[in-house]
Short mmCIF file of C-alpha atoms and ligand atoms in Angstrom, two decimals:
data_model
loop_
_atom_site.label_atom_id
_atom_site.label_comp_id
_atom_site.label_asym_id
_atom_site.label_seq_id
_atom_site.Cartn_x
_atom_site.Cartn_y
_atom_site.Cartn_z
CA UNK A 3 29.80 -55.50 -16.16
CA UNK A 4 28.14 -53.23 -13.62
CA UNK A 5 30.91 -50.92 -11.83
CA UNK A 6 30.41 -50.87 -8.19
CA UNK A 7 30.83 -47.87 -5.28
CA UNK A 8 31.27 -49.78 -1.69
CA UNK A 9 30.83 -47.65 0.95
CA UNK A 10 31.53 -47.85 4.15
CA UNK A 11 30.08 -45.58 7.20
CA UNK A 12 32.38 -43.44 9.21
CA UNK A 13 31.22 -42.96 12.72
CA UNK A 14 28.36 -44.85 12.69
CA UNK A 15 28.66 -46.79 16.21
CA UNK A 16 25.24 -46.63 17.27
CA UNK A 17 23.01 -49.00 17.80
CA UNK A 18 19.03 -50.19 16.49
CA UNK A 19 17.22 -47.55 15.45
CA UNK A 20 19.40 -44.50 15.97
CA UNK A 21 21.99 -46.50 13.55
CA UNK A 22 19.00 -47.15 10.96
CA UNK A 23 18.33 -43.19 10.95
CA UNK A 24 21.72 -42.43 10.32
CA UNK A 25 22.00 -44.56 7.41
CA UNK A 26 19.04 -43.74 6.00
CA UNK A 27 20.57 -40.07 5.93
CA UNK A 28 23.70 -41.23 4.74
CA UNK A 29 21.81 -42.66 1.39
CA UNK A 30 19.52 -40.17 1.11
CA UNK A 31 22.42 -37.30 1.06
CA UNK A 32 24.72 -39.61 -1.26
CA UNK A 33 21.79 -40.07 -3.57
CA UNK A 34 21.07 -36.02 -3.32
CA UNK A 35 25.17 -35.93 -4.42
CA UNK A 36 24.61 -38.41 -7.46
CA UNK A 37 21.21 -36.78 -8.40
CA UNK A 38 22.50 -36.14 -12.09
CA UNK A 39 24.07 -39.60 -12.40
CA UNK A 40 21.83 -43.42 -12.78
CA UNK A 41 22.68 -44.84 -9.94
CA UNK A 42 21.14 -48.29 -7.87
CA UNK A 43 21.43 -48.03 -4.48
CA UNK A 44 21.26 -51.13 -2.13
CA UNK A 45 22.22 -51.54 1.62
CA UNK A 46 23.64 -54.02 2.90
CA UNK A 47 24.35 -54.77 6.29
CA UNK A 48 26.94 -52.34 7.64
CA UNK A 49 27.87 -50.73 4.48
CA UNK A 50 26.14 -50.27 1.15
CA UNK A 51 26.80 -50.18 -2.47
CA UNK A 52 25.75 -48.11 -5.04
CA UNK A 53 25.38 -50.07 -8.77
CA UNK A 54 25.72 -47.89 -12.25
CA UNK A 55 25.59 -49.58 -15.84
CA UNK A 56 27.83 -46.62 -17.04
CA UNK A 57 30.78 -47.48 -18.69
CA UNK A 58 32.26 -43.81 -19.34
CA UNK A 59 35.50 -44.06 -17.41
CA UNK A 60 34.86 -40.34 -16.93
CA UNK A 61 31.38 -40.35 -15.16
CA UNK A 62 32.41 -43.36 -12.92
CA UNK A 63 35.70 -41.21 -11.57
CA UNK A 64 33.19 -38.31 -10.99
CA UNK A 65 30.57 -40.56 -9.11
CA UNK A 66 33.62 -41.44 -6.87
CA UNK A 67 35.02 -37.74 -6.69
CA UNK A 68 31.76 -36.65 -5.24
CA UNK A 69 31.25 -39.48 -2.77
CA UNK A 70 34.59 -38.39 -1.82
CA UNK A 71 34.32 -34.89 -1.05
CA UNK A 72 31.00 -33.86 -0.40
CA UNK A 73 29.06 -36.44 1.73
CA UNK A 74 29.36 -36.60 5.05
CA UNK A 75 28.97 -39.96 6.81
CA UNK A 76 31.39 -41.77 4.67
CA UNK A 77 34.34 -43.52 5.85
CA UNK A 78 35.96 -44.93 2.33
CA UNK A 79 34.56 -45.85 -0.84
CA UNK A 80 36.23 -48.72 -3.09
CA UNK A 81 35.27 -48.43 -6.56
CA UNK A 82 35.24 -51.94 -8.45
CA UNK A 83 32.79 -54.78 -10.17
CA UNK A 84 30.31 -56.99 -9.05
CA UNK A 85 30.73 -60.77 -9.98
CA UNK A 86 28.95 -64.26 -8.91
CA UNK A 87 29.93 -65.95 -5.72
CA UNK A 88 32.11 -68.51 -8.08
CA UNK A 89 35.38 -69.24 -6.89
CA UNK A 90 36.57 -69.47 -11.02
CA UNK A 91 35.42 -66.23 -11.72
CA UNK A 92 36.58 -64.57 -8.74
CA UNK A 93 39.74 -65.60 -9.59
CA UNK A 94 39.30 -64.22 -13.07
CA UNK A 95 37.87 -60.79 -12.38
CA UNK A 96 40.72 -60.09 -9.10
CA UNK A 97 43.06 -60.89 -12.28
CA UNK A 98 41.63 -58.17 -14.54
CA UNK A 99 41.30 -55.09 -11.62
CA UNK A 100 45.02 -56.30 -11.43
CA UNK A 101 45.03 -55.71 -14.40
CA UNK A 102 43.45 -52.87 -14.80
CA UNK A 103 45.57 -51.12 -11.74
CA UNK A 104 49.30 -52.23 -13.18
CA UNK A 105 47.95 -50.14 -16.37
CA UNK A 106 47.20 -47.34 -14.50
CA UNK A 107 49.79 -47.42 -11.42
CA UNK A 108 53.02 -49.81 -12.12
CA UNK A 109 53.02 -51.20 -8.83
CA UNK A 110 55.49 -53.56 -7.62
CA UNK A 111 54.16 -55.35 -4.99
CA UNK A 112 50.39 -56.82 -4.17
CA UNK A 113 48.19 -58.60 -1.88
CA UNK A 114 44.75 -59.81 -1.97
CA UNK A 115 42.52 -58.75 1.02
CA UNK A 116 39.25 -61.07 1.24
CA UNK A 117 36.06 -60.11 3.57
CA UNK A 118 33.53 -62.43 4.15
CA UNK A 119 30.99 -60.28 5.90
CA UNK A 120 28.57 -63.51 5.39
CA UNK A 121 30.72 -66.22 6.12
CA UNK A 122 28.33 -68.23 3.06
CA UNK A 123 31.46 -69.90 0.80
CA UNK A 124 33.83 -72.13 2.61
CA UNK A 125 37.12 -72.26 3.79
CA UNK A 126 38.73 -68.96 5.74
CA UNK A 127 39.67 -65.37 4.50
CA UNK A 128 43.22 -65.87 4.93
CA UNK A 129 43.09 -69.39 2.81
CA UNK A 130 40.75 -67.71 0.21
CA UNK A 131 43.01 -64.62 -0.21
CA UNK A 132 46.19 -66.95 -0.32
CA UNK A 133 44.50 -68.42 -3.36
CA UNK A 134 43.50 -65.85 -5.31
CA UNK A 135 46.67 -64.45 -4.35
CA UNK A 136 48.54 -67.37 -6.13
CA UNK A 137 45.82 -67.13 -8.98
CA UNK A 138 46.94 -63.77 -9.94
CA UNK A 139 50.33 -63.79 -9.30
CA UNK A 140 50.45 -67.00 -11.84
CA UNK A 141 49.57 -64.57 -14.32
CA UNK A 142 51.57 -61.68 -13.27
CA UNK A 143 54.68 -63.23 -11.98
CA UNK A 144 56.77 -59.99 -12.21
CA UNK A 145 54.35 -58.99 -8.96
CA UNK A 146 55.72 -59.57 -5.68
CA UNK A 147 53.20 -60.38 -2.07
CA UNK A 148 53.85 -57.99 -0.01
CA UNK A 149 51.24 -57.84 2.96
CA UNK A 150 51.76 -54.80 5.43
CA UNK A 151 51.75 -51.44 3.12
CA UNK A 152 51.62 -53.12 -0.82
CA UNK A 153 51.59 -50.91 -3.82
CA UNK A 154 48.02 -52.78 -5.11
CA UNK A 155 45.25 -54.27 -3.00
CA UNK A 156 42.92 -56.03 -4.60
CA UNK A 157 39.85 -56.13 -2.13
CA UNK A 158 36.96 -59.14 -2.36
CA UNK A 159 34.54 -58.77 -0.50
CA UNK A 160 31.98 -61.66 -0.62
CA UNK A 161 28.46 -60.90 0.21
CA UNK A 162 25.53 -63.05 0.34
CA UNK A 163 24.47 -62.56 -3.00
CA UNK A 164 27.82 -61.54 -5.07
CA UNK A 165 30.87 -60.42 -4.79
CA UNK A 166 32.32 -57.15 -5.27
CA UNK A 167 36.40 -57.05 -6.33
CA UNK A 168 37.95 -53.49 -6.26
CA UNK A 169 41.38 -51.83 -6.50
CA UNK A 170 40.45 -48.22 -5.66
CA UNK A 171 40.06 -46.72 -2.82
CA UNK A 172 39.60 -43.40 -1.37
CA UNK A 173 38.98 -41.98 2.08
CA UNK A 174 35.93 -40.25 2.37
CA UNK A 175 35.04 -36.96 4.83
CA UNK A 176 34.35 -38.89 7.87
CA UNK A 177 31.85 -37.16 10.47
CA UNK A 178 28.02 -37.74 10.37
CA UNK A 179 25.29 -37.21 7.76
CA UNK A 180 24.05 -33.82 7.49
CA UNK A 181 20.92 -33.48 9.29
CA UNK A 182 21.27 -35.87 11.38
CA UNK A 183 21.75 -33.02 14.12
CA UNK A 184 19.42 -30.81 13.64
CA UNK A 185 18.81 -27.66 11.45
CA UNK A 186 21.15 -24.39 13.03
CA UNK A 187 21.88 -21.00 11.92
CA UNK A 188 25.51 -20.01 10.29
CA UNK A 189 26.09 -16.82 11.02
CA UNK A 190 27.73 -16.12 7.73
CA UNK A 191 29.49 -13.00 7.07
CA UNK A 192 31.62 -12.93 3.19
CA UNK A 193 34.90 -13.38 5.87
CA UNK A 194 36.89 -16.32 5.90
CA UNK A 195 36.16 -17.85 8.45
CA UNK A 196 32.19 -18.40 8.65
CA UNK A 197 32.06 -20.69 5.70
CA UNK A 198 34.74 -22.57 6.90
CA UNK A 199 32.81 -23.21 10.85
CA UNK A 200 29.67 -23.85 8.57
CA UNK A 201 31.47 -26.77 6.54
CA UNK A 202 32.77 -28.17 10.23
CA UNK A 203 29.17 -27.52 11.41
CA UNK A 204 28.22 -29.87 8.54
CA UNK A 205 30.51 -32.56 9.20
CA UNK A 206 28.95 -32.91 12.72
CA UNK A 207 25.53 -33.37 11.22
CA UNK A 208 24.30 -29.97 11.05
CA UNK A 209 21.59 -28.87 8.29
CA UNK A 210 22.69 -25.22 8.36
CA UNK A 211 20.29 -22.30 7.27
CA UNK A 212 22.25 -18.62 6.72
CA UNK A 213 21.98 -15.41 8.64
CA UNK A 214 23.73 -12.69 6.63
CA UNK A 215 23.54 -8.92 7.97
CA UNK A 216 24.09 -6.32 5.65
CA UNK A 217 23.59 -2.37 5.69
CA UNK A 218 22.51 -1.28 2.32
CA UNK A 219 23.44 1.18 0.68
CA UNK A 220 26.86 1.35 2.99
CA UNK A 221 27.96 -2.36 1.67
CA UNK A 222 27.61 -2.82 -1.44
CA UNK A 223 25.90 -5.35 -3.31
CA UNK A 224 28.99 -7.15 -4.32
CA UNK A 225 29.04 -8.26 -0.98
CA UNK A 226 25.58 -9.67 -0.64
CA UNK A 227 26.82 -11.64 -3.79
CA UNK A 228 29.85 -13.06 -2.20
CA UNK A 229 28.14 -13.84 0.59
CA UNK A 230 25.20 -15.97 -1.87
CA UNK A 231 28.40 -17.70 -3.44
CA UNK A 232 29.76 -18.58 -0.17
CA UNK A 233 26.20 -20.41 0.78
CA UNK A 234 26.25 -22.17 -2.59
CA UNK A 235 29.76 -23.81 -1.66
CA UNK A 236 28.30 -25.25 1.37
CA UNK A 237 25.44 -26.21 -0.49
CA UNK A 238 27.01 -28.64 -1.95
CA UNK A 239 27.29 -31.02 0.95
CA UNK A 240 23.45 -30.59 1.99
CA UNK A 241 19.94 -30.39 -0.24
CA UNK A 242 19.51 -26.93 -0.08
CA UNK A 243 20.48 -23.84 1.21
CA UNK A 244 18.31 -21.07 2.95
CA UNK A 245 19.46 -17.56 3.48
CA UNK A 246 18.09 -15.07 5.59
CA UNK A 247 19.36 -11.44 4.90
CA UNK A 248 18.79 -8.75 8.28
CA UNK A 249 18.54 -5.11 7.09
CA UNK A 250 21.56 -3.65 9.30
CA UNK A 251 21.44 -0.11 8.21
CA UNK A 252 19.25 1.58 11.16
CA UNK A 253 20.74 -0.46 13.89
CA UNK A 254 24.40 0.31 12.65
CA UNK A 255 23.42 4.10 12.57
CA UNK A 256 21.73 4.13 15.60
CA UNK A 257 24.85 2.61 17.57
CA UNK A 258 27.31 5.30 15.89
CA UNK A 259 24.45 7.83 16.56
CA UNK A 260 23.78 7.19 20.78
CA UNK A 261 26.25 5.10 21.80
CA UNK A 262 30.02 4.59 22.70
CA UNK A 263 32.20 3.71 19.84
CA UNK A 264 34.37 2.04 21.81
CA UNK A 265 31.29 -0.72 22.33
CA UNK A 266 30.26 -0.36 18.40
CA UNK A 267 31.53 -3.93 17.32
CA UNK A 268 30.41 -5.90 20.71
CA UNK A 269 26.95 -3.57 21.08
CA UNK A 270 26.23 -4.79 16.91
CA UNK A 271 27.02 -8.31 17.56
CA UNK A 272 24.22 -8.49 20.79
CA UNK A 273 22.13 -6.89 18.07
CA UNK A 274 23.01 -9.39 15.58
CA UNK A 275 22.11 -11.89 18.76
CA UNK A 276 18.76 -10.87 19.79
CA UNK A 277 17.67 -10.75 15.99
CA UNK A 278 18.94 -14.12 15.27
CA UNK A 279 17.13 -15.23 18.45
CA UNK A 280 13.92 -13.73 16.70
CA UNK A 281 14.53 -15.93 13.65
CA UNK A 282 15.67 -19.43 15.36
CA UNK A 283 12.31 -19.25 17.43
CA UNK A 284 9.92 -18.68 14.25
CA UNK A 285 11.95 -21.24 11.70
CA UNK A 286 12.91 -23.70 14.81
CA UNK A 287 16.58 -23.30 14.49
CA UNK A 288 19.07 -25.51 16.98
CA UNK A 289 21.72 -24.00 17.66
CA UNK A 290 24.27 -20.81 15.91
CA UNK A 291 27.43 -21.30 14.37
CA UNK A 292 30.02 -18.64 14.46
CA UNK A 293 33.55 -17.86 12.66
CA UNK A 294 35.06 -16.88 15.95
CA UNK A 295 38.07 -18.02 17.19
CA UNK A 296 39.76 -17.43 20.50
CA UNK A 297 41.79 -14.49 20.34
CA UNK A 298 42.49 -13.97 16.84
CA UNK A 299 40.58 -10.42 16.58
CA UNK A 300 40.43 -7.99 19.35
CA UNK A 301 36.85 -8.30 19.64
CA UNK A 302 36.86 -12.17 19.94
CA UNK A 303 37.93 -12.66 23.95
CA UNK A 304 36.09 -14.62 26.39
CA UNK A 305 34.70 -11.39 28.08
CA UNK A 306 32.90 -10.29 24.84
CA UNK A 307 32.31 -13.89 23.59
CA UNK A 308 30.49 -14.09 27.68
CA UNK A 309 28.51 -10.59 26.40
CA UNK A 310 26.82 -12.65 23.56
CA UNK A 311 26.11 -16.09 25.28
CA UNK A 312 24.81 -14.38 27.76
CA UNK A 313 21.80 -13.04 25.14
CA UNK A 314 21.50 -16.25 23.13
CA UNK A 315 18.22 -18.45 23.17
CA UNK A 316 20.32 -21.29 21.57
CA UNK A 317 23.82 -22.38 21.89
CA UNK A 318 25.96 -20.55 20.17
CA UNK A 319 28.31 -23.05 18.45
CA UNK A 320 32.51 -21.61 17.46
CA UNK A 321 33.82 -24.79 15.35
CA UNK A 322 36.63 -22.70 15.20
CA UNK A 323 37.26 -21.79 18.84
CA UNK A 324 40.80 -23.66 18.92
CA UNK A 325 41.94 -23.23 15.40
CA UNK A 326 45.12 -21.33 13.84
CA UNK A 327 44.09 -19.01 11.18
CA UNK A 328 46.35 -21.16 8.34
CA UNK A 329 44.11 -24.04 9.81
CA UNK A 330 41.10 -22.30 8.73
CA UNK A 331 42.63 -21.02 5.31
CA UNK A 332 43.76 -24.98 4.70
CA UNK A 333 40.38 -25.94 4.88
CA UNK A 334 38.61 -23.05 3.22
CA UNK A 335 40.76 -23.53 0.06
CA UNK A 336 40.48 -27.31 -0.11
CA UNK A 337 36.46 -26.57 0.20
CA UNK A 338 36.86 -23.91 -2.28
CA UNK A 339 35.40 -20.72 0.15
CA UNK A 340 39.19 -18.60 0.27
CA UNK A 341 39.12 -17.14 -3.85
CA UNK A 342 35.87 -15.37 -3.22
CA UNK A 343 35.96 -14.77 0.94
CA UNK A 344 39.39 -12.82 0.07
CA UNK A 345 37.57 -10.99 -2.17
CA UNK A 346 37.79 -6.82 -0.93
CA UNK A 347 34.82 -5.94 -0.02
CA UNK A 348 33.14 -3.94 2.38
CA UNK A 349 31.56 -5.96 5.63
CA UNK A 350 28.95 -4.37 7.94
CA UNK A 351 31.38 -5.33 10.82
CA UNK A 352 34.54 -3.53 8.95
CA UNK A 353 32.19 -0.36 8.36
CA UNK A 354 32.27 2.53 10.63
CA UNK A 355 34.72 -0.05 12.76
CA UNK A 356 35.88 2.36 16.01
CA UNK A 357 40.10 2.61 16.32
CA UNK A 358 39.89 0.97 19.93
CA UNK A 359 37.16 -1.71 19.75
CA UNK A 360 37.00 -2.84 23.56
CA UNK A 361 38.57 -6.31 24.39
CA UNK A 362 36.79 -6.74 27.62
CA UNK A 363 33.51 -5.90 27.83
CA UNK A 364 31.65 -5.96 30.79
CA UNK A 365 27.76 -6.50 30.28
CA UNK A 366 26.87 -3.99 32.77
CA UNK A 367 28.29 -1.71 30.37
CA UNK A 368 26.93 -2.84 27.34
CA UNK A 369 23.74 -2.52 29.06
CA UNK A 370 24.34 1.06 30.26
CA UNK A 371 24.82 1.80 26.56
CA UNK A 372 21.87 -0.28 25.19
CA UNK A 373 19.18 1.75 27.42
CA UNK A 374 20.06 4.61 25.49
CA UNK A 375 18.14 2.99 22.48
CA UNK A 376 14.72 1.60 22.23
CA UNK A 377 16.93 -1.80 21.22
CA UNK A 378 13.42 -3.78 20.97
CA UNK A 379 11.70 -1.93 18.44
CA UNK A 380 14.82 -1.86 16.58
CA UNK A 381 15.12 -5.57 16.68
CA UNK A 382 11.28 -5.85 15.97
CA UNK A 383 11.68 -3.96 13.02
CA UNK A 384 15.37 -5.27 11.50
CA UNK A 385 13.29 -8.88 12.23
CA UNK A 386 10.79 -7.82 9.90
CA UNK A 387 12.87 -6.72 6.83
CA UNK A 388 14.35 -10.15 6.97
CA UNK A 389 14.54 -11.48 3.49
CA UNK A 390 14.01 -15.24 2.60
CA UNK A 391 15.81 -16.89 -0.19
CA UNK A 392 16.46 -20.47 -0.56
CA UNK A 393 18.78 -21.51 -3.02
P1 ATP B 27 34.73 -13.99 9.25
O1 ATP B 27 36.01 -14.30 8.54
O2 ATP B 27 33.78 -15.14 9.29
O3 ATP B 27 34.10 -12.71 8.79
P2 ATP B 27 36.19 -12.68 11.26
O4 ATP B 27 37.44 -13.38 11.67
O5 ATP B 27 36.27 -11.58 10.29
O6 ATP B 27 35.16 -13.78 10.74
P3 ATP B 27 34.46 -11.09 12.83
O7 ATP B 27 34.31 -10.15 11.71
O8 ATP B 27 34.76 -10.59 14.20
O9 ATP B 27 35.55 -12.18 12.60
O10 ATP B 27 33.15 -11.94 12.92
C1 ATP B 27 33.01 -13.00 13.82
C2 ATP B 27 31.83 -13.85 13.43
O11 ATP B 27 30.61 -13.09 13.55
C3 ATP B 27 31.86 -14.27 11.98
O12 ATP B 27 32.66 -15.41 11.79
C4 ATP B 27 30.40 -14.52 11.70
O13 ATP B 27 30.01 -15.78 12.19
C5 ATP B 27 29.71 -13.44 12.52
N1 ATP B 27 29.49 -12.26 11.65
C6 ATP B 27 30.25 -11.17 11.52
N2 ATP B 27 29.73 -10.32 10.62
C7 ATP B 27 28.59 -10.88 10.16
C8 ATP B 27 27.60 -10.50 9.21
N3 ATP B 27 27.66 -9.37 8.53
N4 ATP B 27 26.57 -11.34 9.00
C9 ATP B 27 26.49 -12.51 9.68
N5 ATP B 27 27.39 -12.92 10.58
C10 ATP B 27 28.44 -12.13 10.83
MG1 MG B 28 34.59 -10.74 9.21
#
């Protein structure tokens, strides 16, 4: 018997073809997800179902894991078994995932829930459920109904060509299929919290591409490398990563060379700005996504977060804006980022970092401080050392 994955769409309210685009997304990333596994996939209206002759218990809980966790789009998947659109068999096969489920989970109490998406066998839901229900519990009379909150639901769902009876269930990640945004730029630094607004960036249909700044030989390579492992976690939810590395060095020593230190953090970021401006244009990026958070540094106030916007091409993009910093360490270790962001090592932003980093910058200032360098040729030629790698 083929074991079946039914999913069903998370925010997927649109309409015509806007809806068919964001299903076709959905399938293409869950298919990019399964890529090692044989899998069938078949839409059906409003949902669709992926199909798999495998029989190892262990692959099919893995199939489901990964629709779980890493595809955005999803609202729940039910794993379960396809049968005929017989009301004998039904009967049968809601008996076995019983079954199957009181082996597994001892439950005490039941209830069959039956969808009828296609209205195509008679009678109602309620009457059709009431009867399997009675089926079942025939069989497994220690069982008791219990309809708001049971131990086991058995789920039929009855399409228009079969029906699909499942037990399992798990929520899924919610949000909207990657890519069905647009392509931005993370701004990802080996910190904690840049990987963490990339995955959020993700969930809102974001493709993201990297920008990592480092200033050779000052940070060290092991840093590059945690930055790389960082971009492979959020790989996992999209086909694909790309990673451009900026060449920091000369900027960095420039700043600490002509300018005010107490501007050093707020004067590198506008660098970090106008450079990613320089790549979004050439590789057609949306939008940047940033690790900041209200408040939580020094640096991060709305007077200095006003001295970047005002430089950006694109919208710059904080998914973490309004978050507590154990907020952001929930989610970075359930997606796996904390173990190597915490690991020690040098930053560009923590090198040469001034005592008194100014809170409130004004750009008048900034500007005062930036016509002491020739800050376009320095841009010009930090844009050209960029480094493409896509993993
Ligand atoms: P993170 O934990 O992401 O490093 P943070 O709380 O340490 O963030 P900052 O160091 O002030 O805060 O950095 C703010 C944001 O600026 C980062 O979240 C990141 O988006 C961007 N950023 C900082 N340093 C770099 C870098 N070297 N390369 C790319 N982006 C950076
Ligand atoms: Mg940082």
């Amino acid at each position: 018997m083929k074991t079946i994955f039914l999913l069903k769409y998370g925010e997927l309210t649109l309409k015509g073809r806007n809806r068919r685009d964001f299903e076709n997304k959905v399938i293409k990333n869950a298919k990019h997800v399964l890529k090692d596994h044989e899998i069938l996939v078949e839409k059906i209206f409003g949902r669709f179902v992926i199909k798999t002759d495998s029989t190892n218990e262990e692959e099919i809980k893995e199939i489901g894991y990964k629709l779980a966790n890493f595809v955005f789009g999803l609202s729940n998947v039910s794993i379960g078994v396809i049968v005929e659109n017989d009301f004998d068999k039904i009967n049968e096969v809601a008996f076995e995932q019983a079954e199957k489920f009181i082996e597994k989970h001892d439950p005490k109490t039941f209830k069959i829930e039956v969808k009828r998406p296609f209205k195509n066998m008679p009678g109602t839901s309620t009457k059709l459920a009431a009867d399997i229900g009675a089926f079942v519990w025939g069989k497994l009379p220690s069982l008791k109904v219990k309809l708001v909150d049971p131990d086991m639901t058995i789920r039929v769902e009855i399409l228009e060509d079969y029906t699909i009876i499942s037990s399992d269930k798990f929520e899924c990640l919610k949000g909207l299929p990657v890519g069905s945004s647009g392509k931005v730029g993370l701004m990802l630094s080996g910190g904690i919290d840049s990987p963490v607004a990339g995955y959020l960036a993700q969930k809102r249909g974001c493709y993201l591409n990297c920008i990592y700044f480092h200033s050779p030989p000052h940070t060290p390579q092991k840093t590059k490398d945690k930055v790389f492992t960082l971009a492979e976690k959020l790989k996992q939810y999209q086909q694909g990563i790309r990673i451009f590395t900026v060449n920091f060095t000369e900027i960095q020593l420039m700043l600490r060379k002509t300018t005010d230190m107490q501007y050093f953090v707020i004067l590198g970021r506008r660098m970090m700005i106008r450079i990613s401006n320089a790549i979004a244009k050439r590789y057609k990026i949306k939008a940047f996504i940033t690790g900041e958070n209200l408040g939580q540094v020094s640096s991060q106030t709305l007077e200095n977060l006003h001295c970047m916007n005002s430089l950006a091409h694109r919208p710059i993009l904080r998914p973490l804006i309004t978050y507590d910093k154990n907020e952001v360490i929930e989610i970075a270790r359930k997606i796996g980022t904390y173990e190597t962001s915490i690991l020690p090592y040098d930053d560009c932003c923590t090198l040469f970092l001034p005592p008194n980093p100014r809170t409130k910058a004004k750009i008048r200032q900034l500007e005062f401080e930036e016509a002491k360098l020739d800050f376009q040729s320095l841009v010009d030629r930090a844009v050209e050392t960029v480094e493409l790698v896509d993993l």
